[in-house]
mmCIF file of C-alpha atoms in Angstrom:
data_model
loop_
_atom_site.group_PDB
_atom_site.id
_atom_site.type_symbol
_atom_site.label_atom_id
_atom_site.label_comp_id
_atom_site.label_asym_id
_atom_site.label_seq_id
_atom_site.Cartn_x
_atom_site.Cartn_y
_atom_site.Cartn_z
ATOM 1 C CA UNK A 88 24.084 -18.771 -9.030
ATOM 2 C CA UNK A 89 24.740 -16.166 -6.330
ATOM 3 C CA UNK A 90 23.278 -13.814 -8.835
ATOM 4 C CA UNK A 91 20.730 -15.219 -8.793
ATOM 5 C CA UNK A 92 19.931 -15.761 -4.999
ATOM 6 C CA UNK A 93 20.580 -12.461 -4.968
ATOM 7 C CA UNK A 94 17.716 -11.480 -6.908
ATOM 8 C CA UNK A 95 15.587 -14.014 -6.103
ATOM 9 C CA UNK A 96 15.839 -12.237 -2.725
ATOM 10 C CA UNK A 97 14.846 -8.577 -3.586
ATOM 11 C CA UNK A 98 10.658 -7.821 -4.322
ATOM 12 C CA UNK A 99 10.939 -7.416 -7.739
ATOM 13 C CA UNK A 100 7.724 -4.941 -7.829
ATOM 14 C CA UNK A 101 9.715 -2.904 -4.866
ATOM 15 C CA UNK A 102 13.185 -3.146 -6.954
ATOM 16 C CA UNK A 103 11.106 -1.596 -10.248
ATOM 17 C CA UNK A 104 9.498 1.085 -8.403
ATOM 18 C CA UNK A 105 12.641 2.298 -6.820
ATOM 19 C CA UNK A 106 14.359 2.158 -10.773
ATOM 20 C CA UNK A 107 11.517 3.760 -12.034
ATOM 21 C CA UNK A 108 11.549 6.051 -9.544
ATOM 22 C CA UNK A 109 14.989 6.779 -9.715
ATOM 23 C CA UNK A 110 15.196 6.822 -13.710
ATOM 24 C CA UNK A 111 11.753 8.273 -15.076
ATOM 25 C CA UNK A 112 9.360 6.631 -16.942
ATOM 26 C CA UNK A 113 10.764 5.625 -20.207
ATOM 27 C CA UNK A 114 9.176 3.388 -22.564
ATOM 28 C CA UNK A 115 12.765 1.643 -22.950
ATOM 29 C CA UNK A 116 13.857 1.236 -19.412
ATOM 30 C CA UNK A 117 10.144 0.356 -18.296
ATOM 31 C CA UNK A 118 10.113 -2.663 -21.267
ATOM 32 C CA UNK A 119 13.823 -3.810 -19.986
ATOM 33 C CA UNK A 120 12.401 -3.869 -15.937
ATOM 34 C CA UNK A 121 9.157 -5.841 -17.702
ATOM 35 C CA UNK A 122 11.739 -8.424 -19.609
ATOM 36 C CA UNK A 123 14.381 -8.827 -15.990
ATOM 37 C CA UNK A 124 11.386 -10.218 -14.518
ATOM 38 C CA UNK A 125 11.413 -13.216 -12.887
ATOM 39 C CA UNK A 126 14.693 -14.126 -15.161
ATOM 40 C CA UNK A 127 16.513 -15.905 -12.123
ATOM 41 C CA UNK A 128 13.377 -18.580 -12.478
ATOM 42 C CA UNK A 129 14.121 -19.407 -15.536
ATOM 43 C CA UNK A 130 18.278 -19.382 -14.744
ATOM 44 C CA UNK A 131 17.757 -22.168 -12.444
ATOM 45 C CA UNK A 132 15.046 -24.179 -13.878
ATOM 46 C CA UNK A 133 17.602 -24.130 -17.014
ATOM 47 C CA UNK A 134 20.492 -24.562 -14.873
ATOM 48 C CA UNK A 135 18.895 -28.210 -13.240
ATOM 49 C CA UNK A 136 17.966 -29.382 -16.876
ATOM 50 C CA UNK A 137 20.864 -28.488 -17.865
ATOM 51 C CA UNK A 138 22.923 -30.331 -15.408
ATOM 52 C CA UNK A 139 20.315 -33.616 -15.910
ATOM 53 C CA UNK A 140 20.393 -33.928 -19.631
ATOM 54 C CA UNK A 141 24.320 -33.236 -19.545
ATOM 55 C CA UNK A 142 24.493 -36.233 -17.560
ATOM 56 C CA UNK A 143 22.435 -38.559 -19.591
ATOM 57 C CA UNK A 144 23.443 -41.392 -21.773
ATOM 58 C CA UNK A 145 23.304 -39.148 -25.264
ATOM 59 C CA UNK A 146 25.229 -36.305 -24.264
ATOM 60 C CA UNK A 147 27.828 -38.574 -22.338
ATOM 61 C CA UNK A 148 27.944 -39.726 -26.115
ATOM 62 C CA UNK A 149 27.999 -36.995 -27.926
ATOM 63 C CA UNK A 150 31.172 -36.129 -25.372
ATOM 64 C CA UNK A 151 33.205 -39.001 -26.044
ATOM 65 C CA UNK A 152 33.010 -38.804 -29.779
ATOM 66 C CA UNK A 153 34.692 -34.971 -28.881
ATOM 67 C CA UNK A 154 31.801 -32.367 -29.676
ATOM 68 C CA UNK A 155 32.736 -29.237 -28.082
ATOM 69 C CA UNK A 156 30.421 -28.179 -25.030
ATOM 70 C CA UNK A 157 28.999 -25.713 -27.159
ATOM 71 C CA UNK A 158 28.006 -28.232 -29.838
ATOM 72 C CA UNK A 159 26.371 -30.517 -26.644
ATOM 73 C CA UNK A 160 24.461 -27.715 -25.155
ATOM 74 C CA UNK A 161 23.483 -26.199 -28.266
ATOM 75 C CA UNK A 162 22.314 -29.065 -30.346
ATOM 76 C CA UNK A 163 21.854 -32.078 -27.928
ATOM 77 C CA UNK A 164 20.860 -30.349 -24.482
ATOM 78 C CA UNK A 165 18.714 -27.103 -25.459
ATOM 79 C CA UNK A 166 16.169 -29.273 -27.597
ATOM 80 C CA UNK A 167 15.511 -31.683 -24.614
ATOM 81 C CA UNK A 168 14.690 -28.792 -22.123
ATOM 82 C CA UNK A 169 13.477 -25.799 -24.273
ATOM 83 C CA UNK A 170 9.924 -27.610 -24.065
ATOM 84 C CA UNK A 171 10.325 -26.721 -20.332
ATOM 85 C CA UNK A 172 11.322 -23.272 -20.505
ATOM 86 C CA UNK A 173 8.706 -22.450 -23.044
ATOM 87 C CA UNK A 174 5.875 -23.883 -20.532
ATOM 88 C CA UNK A 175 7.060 -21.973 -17.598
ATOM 89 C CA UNK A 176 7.427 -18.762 -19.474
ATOM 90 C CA UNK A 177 4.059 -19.226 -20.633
ATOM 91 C CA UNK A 178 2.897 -19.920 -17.476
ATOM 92 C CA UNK A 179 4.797 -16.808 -15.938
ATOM 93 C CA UNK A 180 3.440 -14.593 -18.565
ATOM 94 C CA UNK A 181 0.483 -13.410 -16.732
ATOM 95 C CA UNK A 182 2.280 -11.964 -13.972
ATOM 96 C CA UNK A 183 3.878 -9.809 -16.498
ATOM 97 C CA UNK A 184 0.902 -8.440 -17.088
ATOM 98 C CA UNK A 185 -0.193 -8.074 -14.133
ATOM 99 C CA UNK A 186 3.053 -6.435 -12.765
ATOM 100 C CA UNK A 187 2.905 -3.682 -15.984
ATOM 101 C CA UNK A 188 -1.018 -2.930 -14.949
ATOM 102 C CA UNK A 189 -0.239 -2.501 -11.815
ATOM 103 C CA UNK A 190 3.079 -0.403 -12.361
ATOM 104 C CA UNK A 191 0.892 1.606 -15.056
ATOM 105 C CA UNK A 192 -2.106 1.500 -12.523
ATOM 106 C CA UNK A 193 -0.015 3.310 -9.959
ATOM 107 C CA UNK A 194 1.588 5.633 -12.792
ATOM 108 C CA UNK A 195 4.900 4.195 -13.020
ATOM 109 C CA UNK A 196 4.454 2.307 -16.390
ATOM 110 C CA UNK A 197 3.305 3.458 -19.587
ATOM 111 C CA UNK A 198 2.543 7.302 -19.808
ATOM 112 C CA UNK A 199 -0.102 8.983 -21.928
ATOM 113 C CA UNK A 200 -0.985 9.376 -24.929
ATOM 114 C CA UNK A 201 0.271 5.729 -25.079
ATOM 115 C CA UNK A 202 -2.285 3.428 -23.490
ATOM 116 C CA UNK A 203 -2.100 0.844 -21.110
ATOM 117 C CA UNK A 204 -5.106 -1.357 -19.273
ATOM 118 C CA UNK A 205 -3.779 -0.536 -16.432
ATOM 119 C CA UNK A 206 -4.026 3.297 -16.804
ATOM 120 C CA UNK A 207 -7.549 2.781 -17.963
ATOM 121 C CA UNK A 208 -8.401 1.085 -14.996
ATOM 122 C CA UNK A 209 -6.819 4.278 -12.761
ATOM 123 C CA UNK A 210 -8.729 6.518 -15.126
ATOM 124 C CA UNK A 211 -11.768 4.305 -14.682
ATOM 125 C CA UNK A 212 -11.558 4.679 -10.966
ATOM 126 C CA UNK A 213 -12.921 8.238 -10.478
ATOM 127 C CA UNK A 214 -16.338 7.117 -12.528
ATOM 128 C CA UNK A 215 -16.329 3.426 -10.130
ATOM 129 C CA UNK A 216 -19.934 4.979 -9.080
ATOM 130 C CA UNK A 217 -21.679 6.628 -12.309
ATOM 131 C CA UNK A 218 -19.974 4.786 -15.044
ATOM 132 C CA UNK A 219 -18.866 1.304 -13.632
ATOM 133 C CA UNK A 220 -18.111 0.332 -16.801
ATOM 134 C CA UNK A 221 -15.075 2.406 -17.489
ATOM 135 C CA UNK A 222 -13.155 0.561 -14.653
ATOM 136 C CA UNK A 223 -15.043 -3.067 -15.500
ATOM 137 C CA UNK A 224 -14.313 -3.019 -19.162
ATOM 138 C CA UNK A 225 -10.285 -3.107 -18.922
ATOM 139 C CA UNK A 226 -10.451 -4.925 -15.250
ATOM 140 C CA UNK A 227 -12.563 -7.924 -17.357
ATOM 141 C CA UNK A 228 -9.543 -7.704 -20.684
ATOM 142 C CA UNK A 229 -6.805 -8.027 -17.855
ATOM 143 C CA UNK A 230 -8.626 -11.136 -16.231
ATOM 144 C CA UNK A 231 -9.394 -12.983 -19.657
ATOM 145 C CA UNK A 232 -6.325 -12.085 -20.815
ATOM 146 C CA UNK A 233 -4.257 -13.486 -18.061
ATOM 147 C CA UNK A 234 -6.590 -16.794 -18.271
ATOM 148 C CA UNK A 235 -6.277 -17.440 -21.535
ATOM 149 C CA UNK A 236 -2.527 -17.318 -21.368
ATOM 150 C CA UNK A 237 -2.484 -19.566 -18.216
ATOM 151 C CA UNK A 238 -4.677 -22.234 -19.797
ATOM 152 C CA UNK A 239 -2.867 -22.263 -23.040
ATOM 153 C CA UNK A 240 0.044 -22.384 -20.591
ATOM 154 C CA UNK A 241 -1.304 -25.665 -19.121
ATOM 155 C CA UNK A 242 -2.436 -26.984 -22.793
ATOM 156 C CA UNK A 243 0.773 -26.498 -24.097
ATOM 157 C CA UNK A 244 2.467 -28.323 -20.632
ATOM 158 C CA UNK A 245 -0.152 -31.122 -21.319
ATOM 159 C CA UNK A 246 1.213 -31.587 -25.051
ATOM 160 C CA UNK A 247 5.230 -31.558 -24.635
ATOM 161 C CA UNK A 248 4.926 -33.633 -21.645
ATOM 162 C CA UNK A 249 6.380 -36.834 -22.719
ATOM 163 C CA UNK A 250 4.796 -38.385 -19.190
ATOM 164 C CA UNK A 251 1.320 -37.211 -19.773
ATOM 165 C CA UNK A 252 1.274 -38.725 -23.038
#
């Protein structure tokens, strides 16, 4: 968990330019920066779960009839909380796409001739007064996009919450 209060201390966005930076734009390293974000979220929201569903009735259960820890976590523990993991990486998801238009955006994400929104949005900058379009078009797939996700995010929350219900 130091690890992770480590991390959770450093700007992520500042931490991937410097890597970036440092390492040139690959495709590779840019998708690895892309997947480490925001991972030490999703260490301690598993780590709490974790820690409550070990200490529940069916796992104190599963325990005294000698499962191995792996067989608890694995088969007992991970189904309980994997509905909550899966909601908050859904609703985490836009920021990942928001984090690799704006690294592309400031050229530090994907390089032509592979495309990116948030290169077309940098390209669509120099024609912001004759051709408004060019920057509106991706700007508008960005925004949708990163709604959609976020209310599907929220439906999904709404459906595996046994308290809702």
């Amino acid at each position: 968990m130091a690890l992770v209060d480590f991390q959770a201390a450093m700007p992520f966005l500042i931490l991937a330019l410097a890597v970036l930076a440092f390492f040139g734009n690959s495709l590779p390293l840019f998708i690895c920066l892309l997947g480490l974000n925001g991972w030490e979220r999703y260490a301690r929201i598993a780590r709490g779960l974790a820690i409550s569903a070990g200490s529940q009735g069916y796992a104190a259960a599963v325990r005294q009839l000698g499962a191995s820890p792996w067989r608890i976590y694995g088969r007992h523990v991970l189904p309980n909380i994997a509905s909550t993991l899966i909601v908050s990486m859904t609703l985490a998801f836009p920021e990942i796409i928001l984090l690799e238009s704006g690294l592309s955006f400031l050229g530090l994400g994907v390089q032509p001739p592979m495309t990116s929104l948030g290169n077309m949005v940098g390209y669509g900058r120099e024609y912001l007064t004759r051709a408004p379009w060019i920057l509106l078009a991706p700007s508008a797939v960005i925004v949708l996009t990163t709604l959609s996700v976020s209310l599907a995010g929220d439906w999904l929350r709404d459906r595996l919450d046994p308290t809702l219900r």
